[in-house]
Structures are given as structure tokens and as C-alpha cells.
Backbone as a printed PyTorch tensor [residue, N CA C, xyz], in Angstrom:
tensor([[[156.7920, -40.8280, -24.1470],
         [156.9850, -40.3040, -22.8150],
         [155.6780, -39.6680, -22.3520]],

        [[155.2440, -40.0520, -21.1890],
         [154.0030, -39.4870, -20.6690],
         [154.3130, -38.1860, -19.9410]],

        [[153.6240, -37.1540, -20.2960],
         [153.8150, -35.8480, -19.6680],
         [152.5910, -35.5240, -18.8260]],

        [[152.7200, -34.4950, -18.0350],
         [151.5910, -34.0900, -17.2100],
         [150.4170, -33.6800, -18.0770]],

        [[149.2550, -33.9440, -17.5730],
         [148.0500, -33.6610, -18.3400],
         [147.7270, -32.1660, -18.3900]],

        [[148.3960, -31.3570, -17.5540],
         [148.0990, -29.9290, -17.5690],
         [148.8890, -29.1620, -18.6310]],

        [[149.6830, -29.8660, -19.4370],
         [150.3560, -29.2110, -20.5560],
         [149.3930, -29.1150, -21.7350]],

        [[149.5060, -28.0360, -22.4830],
         [148.6370, -27.8750, -23.6440],
         [149.0930, -28.7990, -24.7670]],

        [[148.2450, -28.9480, -25.7570],
         [148.5900, -29.7770, -26.9170],
         [149.8210, -29.2120, -27.6220]],

        [[149.8960, -27.8930, -27.7400],
         [151.0460, -27.2640, -28.3980],
         [152.3310, -27.5030, -27.6070]],

        [[152.2570, -27.3910, -26.2760],
         [153.4350, -27.6450, -25.4470],
         [153.9000, -29.0910, -25.6050]],

        [[152.9560, -30.0200, -25.5550],
         [153.2980, -31.4310, -25.7370],
         [153.9140, -31.6800, -27.1080]],

        [[153.3440, -31.0640, -28.1330],
         [153.8430, -31.2680, -29.4930],
         [155.2800, -30.7600, -29.6350]],

        [[155.5490, -29.5970, -29.0800],
         [156.8990, -29.0350, -29.1530],
         [157.8860, -29.8880, -28.3650]],

        [[157.5110, -30.2930, -27.1590],
         [158.4080, -31.1190, -26.3470],
         [158.6530, -32.4780, -26.9990]],

        [[157.6090, -33.0630, -27.5680],
         [157.7720, -34.3420, -28.2700],
         [158.7350, -34.1940, -29.4450]],

        [[158.6100, -33.0930, -30.1800],
         [159.5030, -32.8500, -31.3160],
         [160.9470, -32.6860, -30.8370]],

        [[161.1470, -31.8890, -29.7890],
         [162.4930, -31.6790, -29.2620],
         [163.1150, -32.9820, -28.7690]],

        [[162.3110, -33.8180, -28.1180],
         [162.8010, -35.0790, -27.5480],
         [162.9180, -36.1940, -28.5800]],

        [[162.4570, -35.9530, -29.7920],
         [162.5740, -36.9560, -30.8450],
         [161.4910, -38.0110, -30.8210]],

        [[160.4300, -37.7630, -30.0940],
         [159.3470, -38.7440, -29.9990],
         [158.5720, -38.8310, -31.3100]],

        [[158.4760, -37.7270, -32.0280],
         [157.6860, -37.7220, -33.2600],
         [158.3750, -38.4290, -34.4180]],

        [[159.7080, -38.3210, -34.4900],
         [160.4020, -38.9060, -35.6420],
         [161.6690, -39.6860, -35.2900]],

        [[161.9190, -39.8970, -34.0120],
         [163.0710, -40.6860, -33.5980],
         [164.3990, -39.9410, -33.5820]],

        [[164.3790, -38.6390, -33.8580],
         [165.6030, -37.8370, -33.8650],
         [165.3990, -36.6260, -32.9700]],

        [[166.2920, -36.4370, -31.9970],
         [166.1980, -35.2540, -31.1440],
         [166.5220, -34.0160, -31.9710]],

        [[165.8550, -32.9130, -31.6480],
         [166.0370, -31.6760, -32.3980],
         [166.4580, -30.5480, -31.4750]],

        [[167.1480, -29.5700, -32.0400],
         [167.5370, -28.3830, -31.2900],
         [166.3550, -27.4180, -31.2460]],

        [[166.4800, -26.4150, -30.3790],
         [165.4290, -25.4060, -30.3200],
         [165.3540, -24.6270, -31.6300]],

        [[166.4830, -24.4390, -32.2800],
         [166.4900, -23.7430, -33.5700],
         [165.7280, -24.5440, -34.6230]],

        [[165.9390, -25.8590, -34.6350],
         [165.2120, -26.7140, -35.5810],
         [163.7150, -26.7010, -35.2740]],

        [[163.3780, -26.7190, -33.9950],
         [161.9670, -26.6830, -33.6070],
         [161.3330, -25.3630, -34.0280]],

        [[162.0690, -24.2700, -33.8610],
         [161.5500, -22.9640, -34.2630],
         [161.2480, -22.9400, -35.7570]],

        [[162.1450, -23.4860, -36.5580],
         [161.9190, -23.5350, -38.0030],
         [160.7450, -24.4540, -38.3360]],

        [[160.6680, -25.5900, -37.6680],
         [159.6040, -26.5630, -37.9300],
         [158.2220, -25.9860, -37.6090]],

        [[158.1180, -25.2640, -36.4910],
         [156.8280, -24.7290, -36.0580],
         [156.6020, -23.2860, -36.5070]],

        [[157.5480, -22.7340, -37.2630],
         [157.4530, -21.3730, -37.8070],
         [157.2400, -20.3290, -36.7160]],

        [[158.0450, -20.4430, -35.6600],
         [158.0450, -19.4530, -34.5820],
         [159.4970, -19.0950, -34.2910]],

        [[159.7100, -18.1290, -33.4110],
         [161.0780, -17.7360, -33.0780],
         [161.6950, -18.6950, -32.0640]],

        [[163.0180, -18.6680, -31.9940],
         [163.7230, -19.4840, -30.9960],
         [163.3200, -19.0450, -29.5910]],

        [[163.1030, -17.7560, -29.4350],
         [162.6660, -17.2410, -28.1360],
         [161.3350, -17.8300, -27.7120]],

        [[160.4340, -18.0010, -28.6640],
         [159.1240, -18.5870, -28.3420],
         [159.2760, -20.0430, -27.9210]],

        [[160.1510, -20.7820, -28.5760],
         [160.3940, -22.1750, -28.1880],
         [160.9380, -22.2130, -26.7620]],

        [[161.8900, -21.3260, -26.4510],
         [162.4450, -21.2720, -25.0920],
         [161.3580, -20.9590, -24.0710]],

        [[160.4480, -20.0500, -24.4140],
         [159.3490, -19.7170, -23.5080],
         [158.4700, -20.9290, -23.2460]],

        [[158.1350, -21.6500, -24.2910],
         [157.2700, -22.8280, -24.1500],
         [157.9570, -23.8890, -23.3000]],

        [[159.2400, -24.1200, -23.5520],
         [159.9870, -25.1190, -22.7790],
         [160.0480, -24.7010, -21.3120]],

        [[160.3580, -23.4450, -21.0610],
         [160.4370, -22.9570, -19.6820],
         [159.1140, -23.0630, -18.9530]],

        [[158.0470, -22.6580, -19.6210],
         [156.7180, -22.7310, -19.0140],
         [156.3330, -24.1790, -18.7310]],

        [[156.6500, -25.0640, -19.6480],
         [156.3370, -26.4850, -19.4700],
         [157.0950, -27.0660, -18.2850]],

        [[158.3470, -26.6780, -18.1480],
         [159.1420, -27.1700, -17.0210],
         [158.5750, -26.6670, -15.7020]],

        [[158.1610, -25.4100, -15.6700],
         [157.5730, -24.8700, -14.4370],
         [156.2800, -25.5840, -14.0850]],

        [[155.5180, -25.9780, -15.0860],
         [154.2730, -26.7090, -14.8300],
         [154.5420, -28.1100, -14.2920]],

        [[155.6390, -28.7170, -14.7240],
         [155.9240, -30.0930, -14.3410],
         [156.4800, -30.2050, -12.9250]],

        [[157.2310, -29.2120, -12.4800],
         [157.8070, -29.2630, -11.1400],
         [157.5050, -27.9480, -10.4290]],

        [[156.3230, -27.8530,  -9.8110],
         [156.0160, -26.6310,  -9.0710],
         [156.9700, -26.4940,  -7.8850]],

        [[157.7820, -25.4580,  -7.8920],
         [158.7760, -25.2830,  -6.8400],
         [158.1020, -25.1500,  -5.4820]],

        [[158.6730, -25.8100,  -4.5060],
         [158.1470, -25.7440,  -3.1570],
         [157.0110, -26.6960,  -2.8820]],

        [[156.5290, -27.3820,  -3.8800],
         [155.3900, -28.2730,  -3.6860],
         [155.7410, -29.7390,  -3.8960]],

        [[156.9660, -30.0110,  -4.2640],
         [157.3650, -31.3780,  -4.5650],
         [158.1390, -31.9610,  -3.3840]],

        [[157.4850, -32.8070,  -2.5950],
         [158.1340, -33.4030,  -1.4290],
         [159.3730, -34.2030,  -1.8120]],

        [[159.3240, -35.0660,  -2.8330],
         [160.5530, -35.7900,  -3.1920],
         [161.6980, -34.8500,  -3.5660]],

        [[161.3830, -33.7490,  -4.2310],
         [162.4240, -32.7950,  -4.5950],
         [162.9720, -32.1160,  -3.3500]],

        [[162.0960, -31.7300,  -2.4280],
         [162.5430, -31.1190,  -1.1790],
         [163.4650, -32.0630,  -0.4230]],

        [[163.0600, -33.3340,  -0.3280],
         [163.8760, -34.3230,   0.3820],
         [165.2350, -34.4960,  -0.2920]],

        [[165.2520, -34.4960,  -1.6120],
         [166.4960, -34.6570,  -2.3540],
         [167.4390, -33.4810,  -2.1170]],

        [[166.8790, -32.2820,  -2.0510],
         [167.6990, -31.0860,  -1.9070],
         [168.2350, -30.8940,  -0.4940]],

        [[167.7170, -31.6060,   0.4730],
         [168.1890, -31.4680,   1.8650],
         [169.4810, -32.1420,   2.0790]]])
């Protein structure tokens, strides 16, 4: 899956792991936290930040059109 280029390598790595791109199996945030040796809260932060980077609110014309 191609992601935006403005995501960091760590963000991409975590998202790829969660989506199962690295090993063909989708993982939970708890599994990702154990795999990357961080807290579940940190995984949630990374996912949230990555999502905000991918869809800047108010700047996406297709999203605005869809929501109307």
C-alpha cells in the first residue's frame, strides 16, 4: 500500500505492521505495541498522527464534496 511521503519511516513501519503488509497477517495495536516495545498509547498516537497527516481536514476537496 502506498502511503503519503510525508509519513516518517517509523509511522510507515507501524502502519504496515498493523495492516499486515510486513507478514501477511493484520495485527492489533496491542500486538504492535509488543512488537515495537512501546506502549499501546504510543501506537494509538502514531496511528492518529498518521491519519491526520493523510487527510488534512478542510483541505480535501473530494472529502468536502462527499460530506455535502
